[in-house]
Amino acid sequence: MAYAEMVAATNFSFLRGASTGRDMVLRALQLGHTGLGIADRNTVAGVVRAWLALKQMRKDGLPPPEKIREGGSPGETAWVEHPEQESLESKKAKLLKRAKAFKLCVGARLAFADGTPDIVVYPVNRAGWG
């Protein structure tokens, strides 16, 4: 049965979402979902890492390494593999096949200050984004 979570929030929805777009795409693929709709609160910032992860997984079936901050100065960073990297190697072919058919929908949850209920939008063209 096909399933896609259509209103997911990444860690860019402060105090509402916890996972990175990269980890959300990977988990959705592991669960066999056919797609994912990311709608962060008043931003599309979390989608960038989700798209990069999906692009990498479509290329070789494994998630990309993640850049993390190390040390005290802003320039001290390191690349780390996904914690499940070894177990993912055995499922590489299956994940690659799923990633090629996976649909990632980009949207936003518009939250208003005047009490208007939130609206989840998924623009389909340039005018919609405008």
mmCIF file of C-alpha atoms in Angstrom:
data_model
loop_
_atom_site.group_PDB
_atom_site.id
_atom_site.type_symbol
_atom_site.label_atom_id
_atom_site.label_comp_id
_atom_site.label_asym_id
_atom_site.label_seq_id
_atom_site.Cartn_x
_atom_site.Cartn_y
_atom_site.Cartn_z
ATOM 1 C CA MET A 1 0.000 0.000 0.000
ATOM 2 C CA ALA A 2 1.360 3.424 -0.930
ATOM 3 C CA TYR A 3 1.745 6.018 1.821
ATOM 4 C CA ALA A 4 3.158 9.535 1.966
ATOM 5 C CA GLU A 5 3.232 11.780 5.031
ATOM 6 C CA MET A 6 2.193 15.148 3.608
ATOM 7 C CA VAL A 7 2.593 17.627 6.477
ATOM 8 C CA ALA A 8 5.926 16.858 8.100
ATOM 9 C CA ALA A 9 8.084 19.425 9.915
ATOM 10 C CA THR A 10 11.889 19.382 10.064
ATOM 11 C CA ASN A 11 14.117 20.806 12.768
ATOM 12 C CA PHE A 12 13.749 24.194 11.050
ATOM 13 C CA SER A 13 10.237 24.405 12.537
ATOM 14 C CA PHE A 14 11.638 25.528 15.858
ATOM 15 C CA LEU A 15 10.122 23.740 18.879
ATOM 16 C CA ARG A 16 7.848 21.737 16.550
ATOM 17 C CA GLY A 17 10.083 19.486 14.434
ATOM 18 C CA ALA A 18 13.166 17.590 15.570
ATOM 19 C CA SER A 19 14.674 15.644 12.650
ATOM 20 C CA THR A 20 16.735 16.964 9.770
ATOM 21 C CA GLY A 21 15.347 16.753 6.251
ATOM 22 C CA ARG A 22 18.094 14.244 5.472
ATOM 23 C CA ASP A 23 17.007 11.890 8.250
ATOM 24 C CA MET A 24 13.319 12.293 7.399
ATOM 25 C CA VAL A 25 13.873 11.282 3.767
ATOM 26 C CA LEU A 26 16.009 8.311 4.807
ATOM 27 C CA ARG A 27 13.449 7.091 7.334
ATOM 28 C CA ALA A 28 10.566 7.484 4.891
ATOM 29 C CA LEU A 29 12.487 5.395 2.349
ATOM 30 C CA GLN A 30 13.302 2.755 4.968
ATOM 31 C CA LEU A 31 9.614 2.523 5.873
ATOM 32 C CA GLY A 32 8.663 2.121 2.218
ATOM 33 C CA HIS A 33 6.811 5.418 1.886
ATOM 34 C CA THR A 34 6.257 6.653 -1.659
ATOM 35 C CA GLY A 35 6.714 10.314 -0.795
ATOM 36 C CA LEU A 36 7.059 13.019 1.808
ATOM 37 C CA GLY A 37 5.618 16.503 2.066
ATOM 38 C CA ILE A 38 7.707 18.911 4.099
ATOM 39 C CA ALA A 39 5.868 21.977 5.352
ATOM 40 C CA ASP A 40 7.947 23.837 7.915
ATOM 41 C CA ARG A 41 6.464 26.694 9.908
ATOM 42 C CA ASN A 42 6.798 29.944 7.920
ATOM 43 C CA THR A 43 9.889 28.732 6.047
ATOM 44 C CA VAL A 44 11.156 26.328 3.396
ATOM 45 C CA ALA A 45 14.623 26.094 4.973
ATOM 46 C CA GLY A 46 14.403 22.390 5.881
ATOM 47 C CA VAL A 47 13.719 21.339 2.317
ATOM 48 C CA VAL A 48 17.246 22.083 1.086
ATOM 49 C CA ARG A 49 18.826 19.249 3.079
ATOM 50 C CA ALA A 50 15.962 16.918 2.215
ATOM 51 C CA TRP A 51 16.479 17.520 -1.525
ATOM 52 C CA LEU A 52 20.238 17.071 -1.211
ATOM 53 C CA ALA A 53 19.742 13.784 0.637
ATOM 54 C CA LEU A 54 17.233 12.513 -1.920
ATOM 55 C CA LYS A 55 19.539 13.506 -4.791
ATOM 56 C CA GLN A 56 22.443 11.618 -3.175
ATOM 57 C CA MET A 57 20.283 8.569 -2.468
ATOM 58 C CA ARG A 58 19.063 8.522 -6.061
ATOM 59 C CA LYS A 59 22.713 8.541 -7.125
ATOM 60 C CA ASP A 60 24.143 5.756 -4.934
ATOM 61 C CA GLY A 61 21.471 4.540 -2.502
ATOM 62 C CA LEU A 62 23.119 5.876 0.660
ATOM 63 C CA PRO A 63 22.558 9.110 2.577
ATOM 64 C CA PRO A 64 25.190 11.827 2.281
ATOM 65 C CA PRO A 65 27.567 12.578 5.140
ATOM 66 C CA GLU A 66 26.511 15.437 7.368
ATOM 67 C CA LYS A 67 28.625 18.458 8.225
ATOM 68 C CA ILE A 68 28.682 19.100 11.953
ATOM 69 C CA ARG A 69 30.361 21.734 14.042
ATOM 70 C CA GLU A 70 33.373 20.658 16.041
ATOM 71 C CA GLY A 71 35.369 22.832 18.377
ATOM 72 C CA GLY A 72 34.833 26.381 19.490
ATOM 73 C CA SER A 73 35.346 28.450 16.366
ATOM 74 C CA PRO A 74 32.822 28.726 13.499
ATOM 75 C CA GLY A 75 35.232 27.235 10.937
ATOM 76 C CA GLU A 76 35.865 24.006 12.838
ATOM 77 C CA THR A 77 33.630 21.449 11.151
ATOM 78 C CA ALA A 78 33.783 17.766 10.271
ATOM 79 C CA TRP A 79 31.886 15.385 7.985
ATOM 80 C CA VAL A 80 30.293 12.395 9.708
ATOM 81 C CA GLU A 81 28.611 9.368 8.182
ATOM 82 C CA HIS A 82 25.065 8.449 9.122
ATOM 83 C CA PRO A 83 25.062 6.416 12.370
ATOM 84 C CA GLU A 84 23.364 3.505 10.570
ATOM 85 C CA GLN A 85 25.783 3.564 7.620
ATOM 86 C CA GLU A 86 26.958 -0.035 8.008
ATOM 87 C CA SER A 87 23.450 -1.490 8.240
ATOM 88 C CA LEU A 88 22.377 0.643 5.261
ATOM 89 C CA GLU A 89 25.058 -0.884 3.032
ATOM 90 C CA SER A 90 23.163 -4.193 2.966
ATOM 91 C CA LYS A 91 19.930 -2.421 1.951
ATOM 92 C CA LYS A 92 21.574 -0.164 -0.632
ATOM 93 C CA ALA A 93 19.883 -1.645 -3.717
ATOM 94 C CA LYS A 94 16.422 -1.515 -2.175
ATOM 95 C CA LEU A 95 16.890 2.083 -0.988
ATOM 96 C CA LEU A 96 18.220 3.122 -4.407
ATOM 97 C CA LYS A 97 15.154 1.699 -6.152
ATOM 98 C CA ARG A 98 12.782 3.379 -3.694
ATOM 99 C CA ALA A 99 14.641 6.713 -3.922
ATOM 100 C CA LYS A 100 14.254 6.845 -7.704
ATOM 101 C CA ALA A 101 10.462 6.628 -7.393
ATOM 102 C CA PHE A 102 10.186 8.801 -4.250
ATOM 103 C CA LYS A 103 8.259 12.095 -4.474
ATOM 104 C CA LEU A 104 9.304 15.027 -2.298
ATOM 105 C CA CYS A 105 6.723 17.809 -2.024
ATOM 106 C CA VAL A 106 7.875 21.253 -0.952
ATOM 107 C CA GLY A 107 5.564 23.530 0.948
ATOM 108 C CA ALA A 108 5.155 25.649 4.040
ATOM 109 C CA ARG A 109 2.859 25.915 7.017
ATOM 110 C CA LEU A 110 1.817 29.561 7.162
ATOM 111 C CA ALA A 111 1.237 30.575 10.780
ATOM 112 C CA PHE A 112 -0.329 33.979 11.358
ATOM 113 C CA ALA A 113 0.021 36.304 14.349
ATOM 114 C CA ASP A 114 -3.609 37.496 14.236
ATOM 115 C CA GLY A 115 -5.189 34.184 15.250
ATOM 116 C CA THR A 116 -5.988 33.001 11.728
ATOM 117 C CA PRO A 117 -5.720 29.189 11.589
ATOM 118 C CA ASP A 118 -2.542 27.809 10.024
ATOM 119 C CA ILE A 119 -2.627 27.143 6.292
ATOM 120 C CA VAL A 120 -0.478 24.446 4.669
ATOM 121 C CA VAL A 121 0.443 25.342 1.084
ATOM 122 C CA TYR A 122 2.234 23.465 -1.680
ATOM 123 C CA PRO A 123 2.825 25.929 -4.553
ATOM 124 C CA VAL A 124 3.125 24.321 -7.981
ATOM 125 C CA ASN A 125 4.585 27.170 -10.066
ATOM 126 C CA ARG A 126 6.512 30.443 -9.885
ATOM 127 C CA ALA A 127 3.350 32.523 -9.465
ATOM 128 C CA GLY A 128 2.294 30.337 -6.541
ATOM 129 C CA TRP A 129 5.611 30.873 -4.812
ATOM 130 C CA GLY A 130 5.268 34.621 -5.400
#
